[in-house]
Structures are given as structure tokens and as C-alpha cells.
Short mmCIF file of C-alpha atoms in Angstrom, two decimals:
data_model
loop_
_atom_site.label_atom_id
_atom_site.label_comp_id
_atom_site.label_asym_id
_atom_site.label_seq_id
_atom_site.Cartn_x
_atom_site.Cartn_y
_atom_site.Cartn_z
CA UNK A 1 -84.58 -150.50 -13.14
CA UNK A 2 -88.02 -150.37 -11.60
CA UNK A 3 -87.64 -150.12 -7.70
CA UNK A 4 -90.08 -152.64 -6.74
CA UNK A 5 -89.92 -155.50 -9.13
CA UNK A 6 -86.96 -155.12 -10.96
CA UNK A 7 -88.51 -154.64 -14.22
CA UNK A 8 -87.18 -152.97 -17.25
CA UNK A 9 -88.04 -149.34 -17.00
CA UNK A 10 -91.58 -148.40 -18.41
CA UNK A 11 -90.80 -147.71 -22.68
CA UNK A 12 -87.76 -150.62 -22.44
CA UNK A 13 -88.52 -154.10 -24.29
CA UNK A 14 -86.53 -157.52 -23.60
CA UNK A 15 -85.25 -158.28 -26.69
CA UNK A 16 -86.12 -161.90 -26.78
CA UNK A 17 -89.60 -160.47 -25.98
CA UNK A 18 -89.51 -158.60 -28.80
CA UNK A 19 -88.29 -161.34 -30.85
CA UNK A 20 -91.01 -163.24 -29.91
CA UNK A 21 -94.08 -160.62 -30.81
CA UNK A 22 -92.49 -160.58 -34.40
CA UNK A 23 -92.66 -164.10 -34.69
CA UNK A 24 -96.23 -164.04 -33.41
CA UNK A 25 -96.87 -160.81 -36.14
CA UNK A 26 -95.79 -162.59 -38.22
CA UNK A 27 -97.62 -165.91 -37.98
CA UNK A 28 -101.10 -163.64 -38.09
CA UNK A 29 -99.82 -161.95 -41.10
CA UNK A 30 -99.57 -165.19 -42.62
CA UNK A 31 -102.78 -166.42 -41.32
CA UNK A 32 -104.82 -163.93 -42.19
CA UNK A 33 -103.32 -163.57 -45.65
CA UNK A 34 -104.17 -167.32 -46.28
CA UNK A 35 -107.20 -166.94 -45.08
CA UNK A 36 -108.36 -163.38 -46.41
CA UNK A 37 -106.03 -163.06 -49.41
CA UNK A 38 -102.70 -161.38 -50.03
CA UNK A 39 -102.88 -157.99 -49.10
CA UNK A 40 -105.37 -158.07 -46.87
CA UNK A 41 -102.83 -156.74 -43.85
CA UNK A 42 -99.74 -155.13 -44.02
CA UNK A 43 -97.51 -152.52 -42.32
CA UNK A 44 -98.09 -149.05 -43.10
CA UNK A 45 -94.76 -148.81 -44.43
CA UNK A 46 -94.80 -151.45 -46.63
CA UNK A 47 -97.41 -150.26 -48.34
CA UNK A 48 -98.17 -147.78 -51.72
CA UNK A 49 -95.79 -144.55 -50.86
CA UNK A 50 -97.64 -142.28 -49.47
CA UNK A 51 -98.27 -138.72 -50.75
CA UNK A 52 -100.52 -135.99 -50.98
CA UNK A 53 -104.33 -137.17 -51.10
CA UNK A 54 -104.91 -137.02 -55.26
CA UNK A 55 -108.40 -134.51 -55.32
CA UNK A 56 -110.80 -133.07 -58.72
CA UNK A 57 -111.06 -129.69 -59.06
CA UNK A 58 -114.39 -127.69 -58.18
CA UNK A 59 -114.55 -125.57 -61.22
CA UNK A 60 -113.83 -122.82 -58.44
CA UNK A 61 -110.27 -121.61 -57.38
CA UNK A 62 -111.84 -120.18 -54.13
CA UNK A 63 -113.34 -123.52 -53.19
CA UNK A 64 -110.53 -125.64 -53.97
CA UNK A 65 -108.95 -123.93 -51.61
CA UNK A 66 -111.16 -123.85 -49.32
CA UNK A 67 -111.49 -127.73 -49.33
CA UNK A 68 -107.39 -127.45 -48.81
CA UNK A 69 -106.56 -130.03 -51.32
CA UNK A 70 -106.96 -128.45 -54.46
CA UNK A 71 -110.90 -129.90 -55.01
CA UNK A 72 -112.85 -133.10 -53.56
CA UNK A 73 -111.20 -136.05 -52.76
CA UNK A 74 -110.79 -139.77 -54.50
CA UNK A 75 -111.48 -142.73 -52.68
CA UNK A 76 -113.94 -140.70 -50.15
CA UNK A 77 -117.48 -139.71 -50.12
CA UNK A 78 -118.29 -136.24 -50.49
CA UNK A 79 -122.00 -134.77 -49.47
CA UNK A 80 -123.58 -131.14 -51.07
CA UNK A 81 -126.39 -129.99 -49.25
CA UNK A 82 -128.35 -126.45 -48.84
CA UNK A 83 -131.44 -125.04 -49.50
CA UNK A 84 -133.46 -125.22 -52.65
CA UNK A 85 -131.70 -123.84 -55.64
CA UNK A 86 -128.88 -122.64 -54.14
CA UNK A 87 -126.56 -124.04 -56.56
CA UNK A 88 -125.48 -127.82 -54.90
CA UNK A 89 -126.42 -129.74 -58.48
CA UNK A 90 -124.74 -126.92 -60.35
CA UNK A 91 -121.61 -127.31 -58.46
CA UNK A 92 -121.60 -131.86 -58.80
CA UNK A 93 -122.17 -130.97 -62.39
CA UNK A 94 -118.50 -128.90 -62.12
CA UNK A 95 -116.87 -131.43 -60.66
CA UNK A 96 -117.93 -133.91 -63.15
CA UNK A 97 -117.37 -131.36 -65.88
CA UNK A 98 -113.92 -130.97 -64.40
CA UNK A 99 -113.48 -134.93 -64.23
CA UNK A 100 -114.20 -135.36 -68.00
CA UNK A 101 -111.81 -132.12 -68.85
CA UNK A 102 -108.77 -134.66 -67.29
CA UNK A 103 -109.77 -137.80 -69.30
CA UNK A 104 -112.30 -139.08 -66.96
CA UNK A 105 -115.05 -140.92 -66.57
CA UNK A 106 -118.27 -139.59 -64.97
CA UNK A 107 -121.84 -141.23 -63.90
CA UNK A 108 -125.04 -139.09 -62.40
CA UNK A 109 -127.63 -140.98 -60.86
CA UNK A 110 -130.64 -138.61 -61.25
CA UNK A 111 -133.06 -139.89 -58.45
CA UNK A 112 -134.92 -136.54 -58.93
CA UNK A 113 -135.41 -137.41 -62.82
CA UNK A 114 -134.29 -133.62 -62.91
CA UNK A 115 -131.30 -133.78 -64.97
CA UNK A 116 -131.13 -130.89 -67.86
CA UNK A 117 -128.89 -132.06 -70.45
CA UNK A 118 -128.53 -128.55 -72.02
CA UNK A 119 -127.66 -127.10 -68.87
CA UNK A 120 -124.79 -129.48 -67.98
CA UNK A 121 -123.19 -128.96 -71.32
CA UNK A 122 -123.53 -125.35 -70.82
CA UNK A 123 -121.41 -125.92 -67.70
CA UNK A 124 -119.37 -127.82 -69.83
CA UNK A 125 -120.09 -131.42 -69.26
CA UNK A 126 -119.61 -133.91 -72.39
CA UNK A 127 -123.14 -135.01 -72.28
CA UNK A 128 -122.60 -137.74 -74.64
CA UNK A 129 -120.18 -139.56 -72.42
CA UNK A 130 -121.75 -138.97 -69.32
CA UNK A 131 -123.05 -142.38 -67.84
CA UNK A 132 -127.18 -141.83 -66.40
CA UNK A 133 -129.18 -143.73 -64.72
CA UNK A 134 -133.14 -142.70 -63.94
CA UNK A 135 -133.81 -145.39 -61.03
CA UNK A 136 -137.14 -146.05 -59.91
CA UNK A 137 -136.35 -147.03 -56.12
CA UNK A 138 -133.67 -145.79 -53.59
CA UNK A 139 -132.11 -149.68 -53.38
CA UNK A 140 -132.10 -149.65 -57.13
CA UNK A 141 -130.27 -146.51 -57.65
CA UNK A 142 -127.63 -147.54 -54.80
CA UNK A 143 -127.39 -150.86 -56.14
CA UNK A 144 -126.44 -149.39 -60.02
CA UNK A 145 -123.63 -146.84 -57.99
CA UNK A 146 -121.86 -149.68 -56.46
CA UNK A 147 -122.10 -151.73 -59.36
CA UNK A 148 -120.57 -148.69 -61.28
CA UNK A 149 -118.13 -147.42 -58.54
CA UNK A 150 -117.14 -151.36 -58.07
CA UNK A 151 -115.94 -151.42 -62.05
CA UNK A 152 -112.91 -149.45 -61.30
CA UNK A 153 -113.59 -147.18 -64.77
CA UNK A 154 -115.43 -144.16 -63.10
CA UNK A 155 -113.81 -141.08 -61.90
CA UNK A 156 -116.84 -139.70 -60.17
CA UNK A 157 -120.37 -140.87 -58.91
CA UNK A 158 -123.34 -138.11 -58.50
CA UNK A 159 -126.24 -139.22 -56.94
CA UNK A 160 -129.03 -136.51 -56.81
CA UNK A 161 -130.26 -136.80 -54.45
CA UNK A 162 -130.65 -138.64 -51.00
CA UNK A 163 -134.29 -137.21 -50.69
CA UNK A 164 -135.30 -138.89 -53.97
CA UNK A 165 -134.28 -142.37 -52.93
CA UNK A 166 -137.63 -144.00 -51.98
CA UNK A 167 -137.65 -147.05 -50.80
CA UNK A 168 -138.99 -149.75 -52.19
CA UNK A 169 -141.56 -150.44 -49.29
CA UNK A 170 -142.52 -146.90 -49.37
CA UNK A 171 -142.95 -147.05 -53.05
CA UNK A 172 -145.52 -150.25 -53.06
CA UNK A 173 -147.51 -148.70 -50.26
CA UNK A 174 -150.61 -146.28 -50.44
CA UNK A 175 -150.52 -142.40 -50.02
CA UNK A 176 -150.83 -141.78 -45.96
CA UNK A 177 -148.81 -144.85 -44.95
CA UNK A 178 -146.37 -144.44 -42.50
CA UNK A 179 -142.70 -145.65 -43.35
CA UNK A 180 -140.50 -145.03 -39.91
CA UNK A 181 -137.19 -144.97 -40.99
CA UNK A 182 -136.95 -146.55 -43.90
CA UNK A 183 -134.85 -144.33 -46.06
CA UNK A 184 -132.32 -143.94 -42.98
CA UNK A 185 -131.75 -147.51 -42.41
CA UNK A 186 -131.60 -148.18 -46.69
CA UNK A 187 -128.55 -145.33 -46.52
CA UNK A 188 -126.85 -147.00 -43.34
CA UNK A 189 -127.07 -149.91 -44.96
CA UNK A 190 -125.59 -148.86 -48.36
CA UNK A 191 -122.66 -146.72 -46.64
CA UNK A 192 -121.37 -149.65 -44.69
CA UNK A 193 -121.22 -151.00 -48.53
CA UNK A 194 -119.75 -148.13 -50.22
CA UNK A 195 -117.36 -146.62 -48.56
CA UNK A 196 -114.51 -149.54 -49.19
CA UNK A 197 -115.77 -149.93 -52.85
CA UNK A 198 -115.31 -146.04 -52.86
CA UNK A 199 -111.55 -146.14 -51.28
CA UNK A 200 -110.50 -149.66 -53.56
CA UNK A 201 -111.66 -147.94 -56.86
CA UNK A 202 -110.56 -144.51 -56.11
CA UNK A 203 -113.42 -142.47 -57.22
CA UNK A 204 -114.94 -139.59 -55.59
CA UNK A 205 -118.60 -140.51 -54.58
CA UNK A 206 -121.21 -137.10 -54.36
CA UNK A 207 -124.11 -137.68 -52.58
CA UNK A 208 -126.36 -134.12 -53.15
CA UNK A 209 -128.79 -134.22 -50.31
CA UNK A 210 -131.31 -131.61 -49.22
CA UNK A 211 -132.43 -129.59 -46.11
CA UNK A 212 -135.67 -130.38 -43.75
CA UNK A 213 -136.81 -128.90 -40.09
CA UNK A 214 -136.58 -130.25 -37.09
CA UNK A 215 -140.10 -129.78 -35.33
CA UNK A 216 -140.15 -128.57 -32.13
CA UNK A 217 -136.39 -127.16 -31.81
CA UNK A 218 -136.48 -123.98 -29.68
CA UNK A 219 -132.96 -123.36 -29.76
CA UNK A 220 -129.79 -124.14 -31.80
CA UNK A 221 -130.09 -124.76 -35.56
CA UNK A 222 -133.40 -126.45 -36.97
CA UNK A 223 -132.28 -127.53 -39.83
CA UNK A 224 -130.90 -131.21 -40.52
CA UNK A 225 -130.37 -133.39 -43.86
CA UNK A 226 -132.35 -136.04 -44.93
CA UNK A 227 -131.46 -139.65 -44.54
CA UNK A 228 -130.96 -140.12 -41.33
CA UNK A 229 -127.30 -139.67 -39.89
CA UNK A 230 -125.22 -142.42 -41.71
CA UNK A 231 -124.13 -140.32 -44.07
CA UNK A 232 -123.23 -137.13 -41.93
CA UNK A 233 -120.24 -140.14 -40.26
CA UNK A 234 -119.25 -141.55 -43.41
CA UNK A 235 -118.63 -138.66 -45.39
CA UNK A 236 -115.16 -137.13 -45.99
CA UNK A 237 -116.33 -133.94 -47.14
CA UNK A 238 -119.66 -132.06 -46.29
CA UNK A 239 -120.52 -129.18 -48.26
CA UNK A 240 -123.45 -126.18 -47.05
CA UNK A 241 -124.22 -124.33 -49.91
CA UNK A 242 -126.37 -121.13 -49.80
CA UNK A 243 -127.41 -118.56 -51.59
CA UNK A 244 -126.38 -115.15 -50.27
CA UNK A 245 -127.21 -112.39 -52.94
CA UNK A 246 -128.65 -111.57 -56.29
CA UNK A 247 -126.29 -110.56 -58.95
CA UNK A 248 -128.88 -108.23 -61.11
CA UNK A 249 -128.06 -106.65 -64.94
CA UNK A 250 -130.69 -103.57 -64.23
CA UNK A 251 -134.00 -104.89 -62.86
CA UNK A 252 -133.14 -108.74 -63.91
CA UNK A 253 -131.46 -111.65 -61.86
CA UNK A 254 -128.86 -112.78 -63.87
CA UNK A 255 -127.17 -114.96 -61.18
CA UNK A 256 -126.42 -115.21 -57.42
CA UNK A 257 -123.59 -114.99 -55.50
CA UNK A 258 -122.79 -118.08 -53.16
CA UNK A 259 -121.40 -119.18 -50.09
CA UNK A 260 -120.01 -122.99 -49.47
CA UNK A 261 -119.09 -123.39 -46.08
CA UNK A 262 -116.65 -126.74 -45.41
CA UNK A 263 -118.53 -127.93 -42.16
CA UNK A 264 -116.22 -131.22 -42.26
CA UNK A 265 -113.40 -132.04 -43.81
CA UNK A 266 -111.22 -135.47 -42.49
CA UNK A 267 -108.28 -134.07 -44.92
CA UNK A 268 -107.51 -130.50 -43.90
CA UNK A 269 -109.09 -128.21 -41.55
CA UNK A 270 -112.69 -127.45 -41.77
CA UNK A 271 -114.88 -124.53 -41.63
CA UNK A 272 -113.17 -122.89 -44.42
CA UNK A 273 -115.41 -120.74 -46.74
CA UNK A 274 -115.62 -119.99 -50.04
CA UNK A 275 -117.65 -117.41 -52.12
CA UNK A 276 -118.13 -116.72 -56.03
CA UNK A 277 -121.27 -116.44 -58.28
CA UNK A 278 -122.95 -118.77 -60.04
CA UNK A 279 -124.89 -117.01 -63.19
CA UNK A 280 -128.26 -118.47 -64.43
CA UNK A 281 -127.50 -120.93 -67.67
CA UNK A 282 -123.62 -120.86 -67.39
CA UNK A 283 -122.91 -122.06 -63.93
CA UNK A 284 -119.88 -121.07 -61.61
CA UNK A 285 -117.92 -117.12 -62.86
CA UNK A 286 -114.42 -118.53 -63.03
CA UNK A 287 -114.08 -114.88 -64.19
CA UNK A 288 -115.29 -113.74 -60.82
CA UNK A 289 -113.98 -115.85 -58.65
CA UNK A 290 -110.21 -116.01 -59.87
CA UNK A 291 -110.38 -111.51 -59.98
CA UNK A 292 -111.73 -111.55 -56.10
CA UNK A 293 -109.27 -113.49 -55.34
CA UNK A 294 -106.38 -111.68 -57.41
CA UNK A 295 -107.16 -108.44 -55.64
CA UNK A 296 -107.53 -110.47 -52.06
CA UNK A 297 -104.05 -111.85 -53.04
CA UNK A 298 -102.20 -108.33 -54.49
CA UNK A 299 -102.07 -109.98 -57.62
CA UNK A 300 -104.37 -107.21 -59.45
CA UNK A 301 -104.64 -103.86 -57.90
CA UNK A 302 -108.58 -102.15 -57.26
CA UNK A 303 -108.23 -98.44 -57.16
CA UNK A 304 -111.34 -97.36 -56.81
CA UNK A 305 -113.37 -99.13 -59.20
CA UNK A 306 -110.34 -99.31 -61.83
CA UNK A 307 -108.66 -103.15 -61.94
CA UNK A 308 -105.08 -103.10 -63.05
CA UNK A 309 -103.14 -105.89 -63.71
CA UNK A 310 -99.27 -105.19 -63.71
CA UNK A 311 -98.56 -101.97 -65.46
CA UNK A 312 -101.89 -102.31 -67.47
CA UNK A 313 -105.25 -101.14 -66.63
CA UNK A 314 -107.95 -104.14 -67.41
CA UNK A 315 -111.42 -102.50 -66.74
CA UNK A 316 -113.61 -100.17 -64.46
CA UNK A 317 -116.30 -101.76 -62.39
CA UNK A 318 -115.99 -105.96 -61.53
CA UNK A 319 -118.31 -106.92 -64.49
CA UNK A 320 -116.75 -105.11 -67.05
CA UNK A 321 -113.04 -106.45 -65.64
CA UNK A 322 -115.05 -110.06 -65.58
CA UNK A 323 -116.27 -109.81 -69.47
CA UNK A 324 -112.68 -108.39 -70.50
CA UNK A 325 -111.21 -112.12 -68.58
CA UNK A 326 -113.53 -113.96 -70.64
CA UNK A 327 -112.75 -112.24 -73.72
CA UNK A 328 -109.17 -112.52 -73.31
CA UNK A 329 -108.15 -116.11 -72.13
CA UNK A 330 -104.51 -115.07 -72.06
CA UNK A 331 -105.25 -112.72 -69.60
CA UNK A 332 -107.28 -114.82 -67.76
CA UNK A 333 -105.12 -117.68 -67.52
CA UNK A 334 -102.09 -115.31 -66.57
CA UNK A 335 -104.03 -113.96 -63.47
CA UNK A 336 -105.24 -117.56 -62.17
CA UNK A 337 -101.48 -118.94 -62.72
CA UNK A 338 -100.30 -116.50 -60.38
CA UNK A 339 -103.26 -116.43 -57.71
CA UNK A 340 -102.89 -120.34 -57.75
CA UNK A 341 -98.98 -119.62 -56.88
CA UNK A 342 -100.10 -117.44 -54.15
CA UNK A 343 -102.60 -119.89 -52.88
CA UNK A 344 -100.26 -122.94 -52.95
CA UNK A 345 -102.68 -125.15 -54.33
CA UNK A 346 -101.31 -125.50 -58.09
CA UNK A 347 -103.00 -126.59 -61.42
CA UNK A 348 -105.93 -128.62 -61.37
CA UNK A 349 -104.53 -132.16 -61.65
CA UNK A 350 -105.61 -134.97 -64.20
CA UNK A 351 -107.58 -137.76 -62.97
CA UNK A 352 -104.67 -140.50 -61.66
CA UNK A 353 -106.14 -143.92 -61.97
CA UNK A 354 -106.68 -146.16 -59.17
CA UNK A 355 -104.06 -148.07 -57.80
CA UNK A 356 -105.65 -151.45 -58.10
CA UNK A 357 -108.08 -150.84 -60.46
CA UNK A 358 -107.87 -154.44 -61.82
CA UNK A 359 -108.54 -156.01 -58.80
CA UNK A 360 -111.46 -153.78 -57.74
CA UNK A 361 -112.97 -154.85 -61.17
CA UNK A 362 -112.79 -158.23 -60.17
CA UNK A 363 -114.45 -157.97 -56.79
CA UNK A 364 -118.04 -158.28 -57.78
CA UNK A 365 -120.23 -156.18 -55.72
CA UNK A 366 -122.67 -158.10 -53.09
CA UNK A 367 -126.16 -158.09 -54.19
CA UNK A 368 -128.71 -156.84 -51.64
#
């Protein structure tokens, strides 16, 4: 007992107290179910079992692990952003590539009216399912991704990219005007928007932005994304991709070799990197990536420049060893089984279908 009042010590409830806050739980619950609609509260416990977060695979084992989920997440927005052509659109195309290889459904809203259709099936994306859309103003092209995301049939929004969304203000108005803001307060508006459509329908939302200066920054890092910071807070994921080296065949460039850096991640711990290459007109080495990480993981041995795998020598020199894995997909798939194992992160999963699909198709999505 509490020395100077008598009172229950501090942790200790009355039980007719406690019978009481149920009751008055319990008459909210009700309230704000009538009012609201069922559903709208619950305990945690009562709800969907919970289990590990469901996630789409990269195209890369390296960066699936890196994200610590096994790829990006449903239900959450995801931003890819880096310099110029360092390989952020080749990676969203992956994912969606990777999304359609399950049985899902895929839509890429090309803001930058950039999209190369012989490219993304090169990286392996069904072309003639993917859903496009070539909008002519930022609120247009966010309007047509919650309409889509809203329907409950999409696996995984692209938009590409934040820079390209002009608003419509901006667009109606002459060369020189100035527009303070505009494009930051269009994406704060449409991420207060999104992100429940996002969670109800279970899709995984990729925003591809790119990288501007700060002006007059003497120390720290210059750079920032465009769009204001709305998205930075609302995004699950952010992805910095760069460039680090050219992977050359003799005097040509026949790809680079990247670096994704997780700089935030709300479902495992961030600032986790990656690296693997990308070559020019065939996208992320799965090759490449899957034999560093064999020899990282003791799974094939390097002596020297000699690869063996078990009792069997596969190749001298990391681009023959890489041709010899894409000539023999036995081998290949062998190697990634067991560096998965090692990894703990599994086979990529198929796409699981949202839990209330049905009712996120009925909620029709607010018109701005």
C-alpha cells in the first residue's frame, strides 16, 4: 500500500475499476463502429494473425537482403533515388518484372514519357500486360495511381518520376514564372492520400525520384530529392542508388557495377548495402551477384582466379564463371539455393493477394 494515501501500489488496478474501463472500451468500440463502419477499430489481437511482412523480390539476391525482408514491401511506399543513370528505373523495372514472374499485376506511370518497351522486356517484363499511363500533369498522374492502387488488382505501382510531375499551375503558366512550392505541396497532399489506399490494397507503391543541390551548403551533404520532404516521412523504404564502376569488355563499357545503400528502412535495420552490376541492354547480373555472394558465403571456393563449386571446377576469371551460370541454369540455380540458405532469406515468394481486396475495390478513391 502507498504510505501516504493508501492507494493501490503504482502497476495495481481495482478490479471494479477495471471493469468499468472495459465497459467504457467497449461502448467506443461500438460507437465508433456504428459510426465509422465495422472494422474500423479493433484490438491488435483480434485482428488478421500476424506474420512476417509479405515483400517482391528485387531481381537481386544481394539487395533482398539487404532490404532484410527478402525484396520491397506490400502495403508501403518505397522511394529509388540517385544520380542520373545510375540504374534506379532499371531496378523498378525488376521489381515489376519480378511481380509479373509470381502472377501479378503491374502499372508504370511514365511521367518522364521515357519508358523503352524493348528494354523492359529485355529485363524481362511482359510488356503486353503491363498497365501505362503517359500523364500530362503531376495531379493527373497521382490521381490515375490511386485510382489504380484503390482497385485492389495491382501488385505494384511505378511512378517515374517525382521530378516529372508538373503541376498543373506550373504547366498553364509562361517560361520564367515562378511556382514556390508547388510540386511539394501537390506530393504532401497526395501522400496523406496514398499511403492508406497503399496499406488497404496491399501493393507496393515506387516512387523513382531524382537528385538536385542545395545552394549555398558549405558543409554536410548537398544533395537532396525533389519534391519537397513529404515523401522522405512517408516512405517505408528509401533506396540511394549509384554508380560506382565501369564493367569494360576491352576498351568498351558494357555495364556498371552498383551500389544501393538502404538509408531507411521502418521493417529491418537500415543502412545495409548492396552491390552487383547492372550490364547495358540486359539489366541486373543475377550471374554476378548470386557468385559474389557464393564465395562471400563459402558456398563456391576462389583460388586465385579459379571458381570451384563442390568438387568441380566452374571457370577461371569472374566473367567466364558468370557466362558458364548463364549457360548452365542447373548450376546456377544450385548455387543461389544454397547462398539463399545461407542468407536466411528463402525463395522469392509469389505475390499473396490482399487481405481485403474486395472491400478496397469498393472504396472509391476521393477526387481532388
Amino acid at each position: 500500500m502507498n504510505q501516504k494515501n493508501g492507494s493501490p501500489p503504482s502497476g495495481a488496478q481495482d478490479p471494479k475499476e477495471r471493469e468499468r474501463r472495459e465497459k467504457a472500451v467497449e461502448m467506443a468500440f461500438s460507437q465508433i463502429n456504428r459510426q465509422f463502419g465495422k472494422g474500423s477499430i479493433m484490438r491488435l489481437g483480434e485482428g488478421p494473425e500476424l506474420g512476417p511482412i509479405a515483400a517482391i523480390s528485387t531481381g537481386s539476391v544481394s539487395l533482398d537482403a539487404a532490404l532484410g525482408i527478402g525484396g520491397v514491401p506490400r502495403g508501403r511506399i518505397v522511394e529509388i533515388f540517385g544520380p542520373e543513370s545510375s540504374g534506379k528505373t532499371t531496378i523498378a523495372l525488376q521489381i515489376v518484372a519480378e511481380a509479373q514472374r509470381g502472377g501479378g499485376m503491374a502499372a508504370f506511370i511514365d511521367a518522364e514519357h521515357a519508358l523503352d518497351p524493348l528494354y523492359a522486356r529485355a529485363l524481362g517484363v511482359q510488356t503486353d500486360s503491363l498497365i501505362v499511363s503517359q500523364p500530362d500533369t503531376g495531379e493527373q498522374a497521382l490521381e490515375i495511381a490511386e485510382i489504380l492502387t484503390s482497385s485492389g488488382a495491382v501488385d505494384v505501382v511505378v511512378v517515374d518520376s517525382v521530378a516529372a510531375l508538373v503541376p498543373k499551375a506550373e504547366l498553364e503558366g509562361e517560361m520564367g514564372d515562378q511556382h514556390m512550392g508547388l510540386q511539394a505541396r501537390l506530393m504532401s497532399q497526395a501522400l496523406r492520400k496514398l499511403t492508406g489506399v497503399v496499406h488497404r490494397s496491399n501493393a507496393c507503391f515506387i516512387f523513382i525520384n531524382q537528385i538536385r543541390m542545395k545552394i549555398g551548403v558549405m558543409f554536410g551533404n548537398p544533395e537532396t530529392t525533389s519534391g519537397g520532404n513529404a515523401l522522405k516521412f512517408y516512405a517505408s523504404v528509401r533506396l540511394d542508388v549509384r554508380r560506382v564502376a565501369s564493367i569494360k569488355e576491352g576498351e568498351e563499357n558494357v555495364g556498371n557495377r552498383t551500389r544501393v545503400r538502404v538509408v531507411k528502412n521502418k521493417l529491418s535495420p537500415p543502412f545495409r548495402t548492396a552491390e552487383f552490376d547492372i550490364m547495358f541492354g540486359a539489366g541486373v547480373s543475377r550471374e554476378g551477384d548470386v557468385l559474389d555472394l557464393a564465395v562471400d558465403k563459402g558456398v563456391v571456393q576462389k583460388t586465385g582466379a579459379w571458381y570451384t563449386f563442390g568438387e568441380e571446377r566452374i571457370g577461371q576469371g569472374r566473367e567466364n564463371v558468370k557466362k558458364f551460370l548463364k549457360e548452365t541454369p542447373d548450376n546456377f540455380a544450385g548455387i543461389e539455393r544454397q547462398v539463399r540458405a545461407a542468407m536466411g532469406i528463402g525463395a522469392p515468394a509469389a505475390p499473396v493477394a490482399a487481405p481485403a481486396r474486395a472491400a478496397a475495390a469498393a472504396r472509391p478513391a476521393t477526387p481532388q
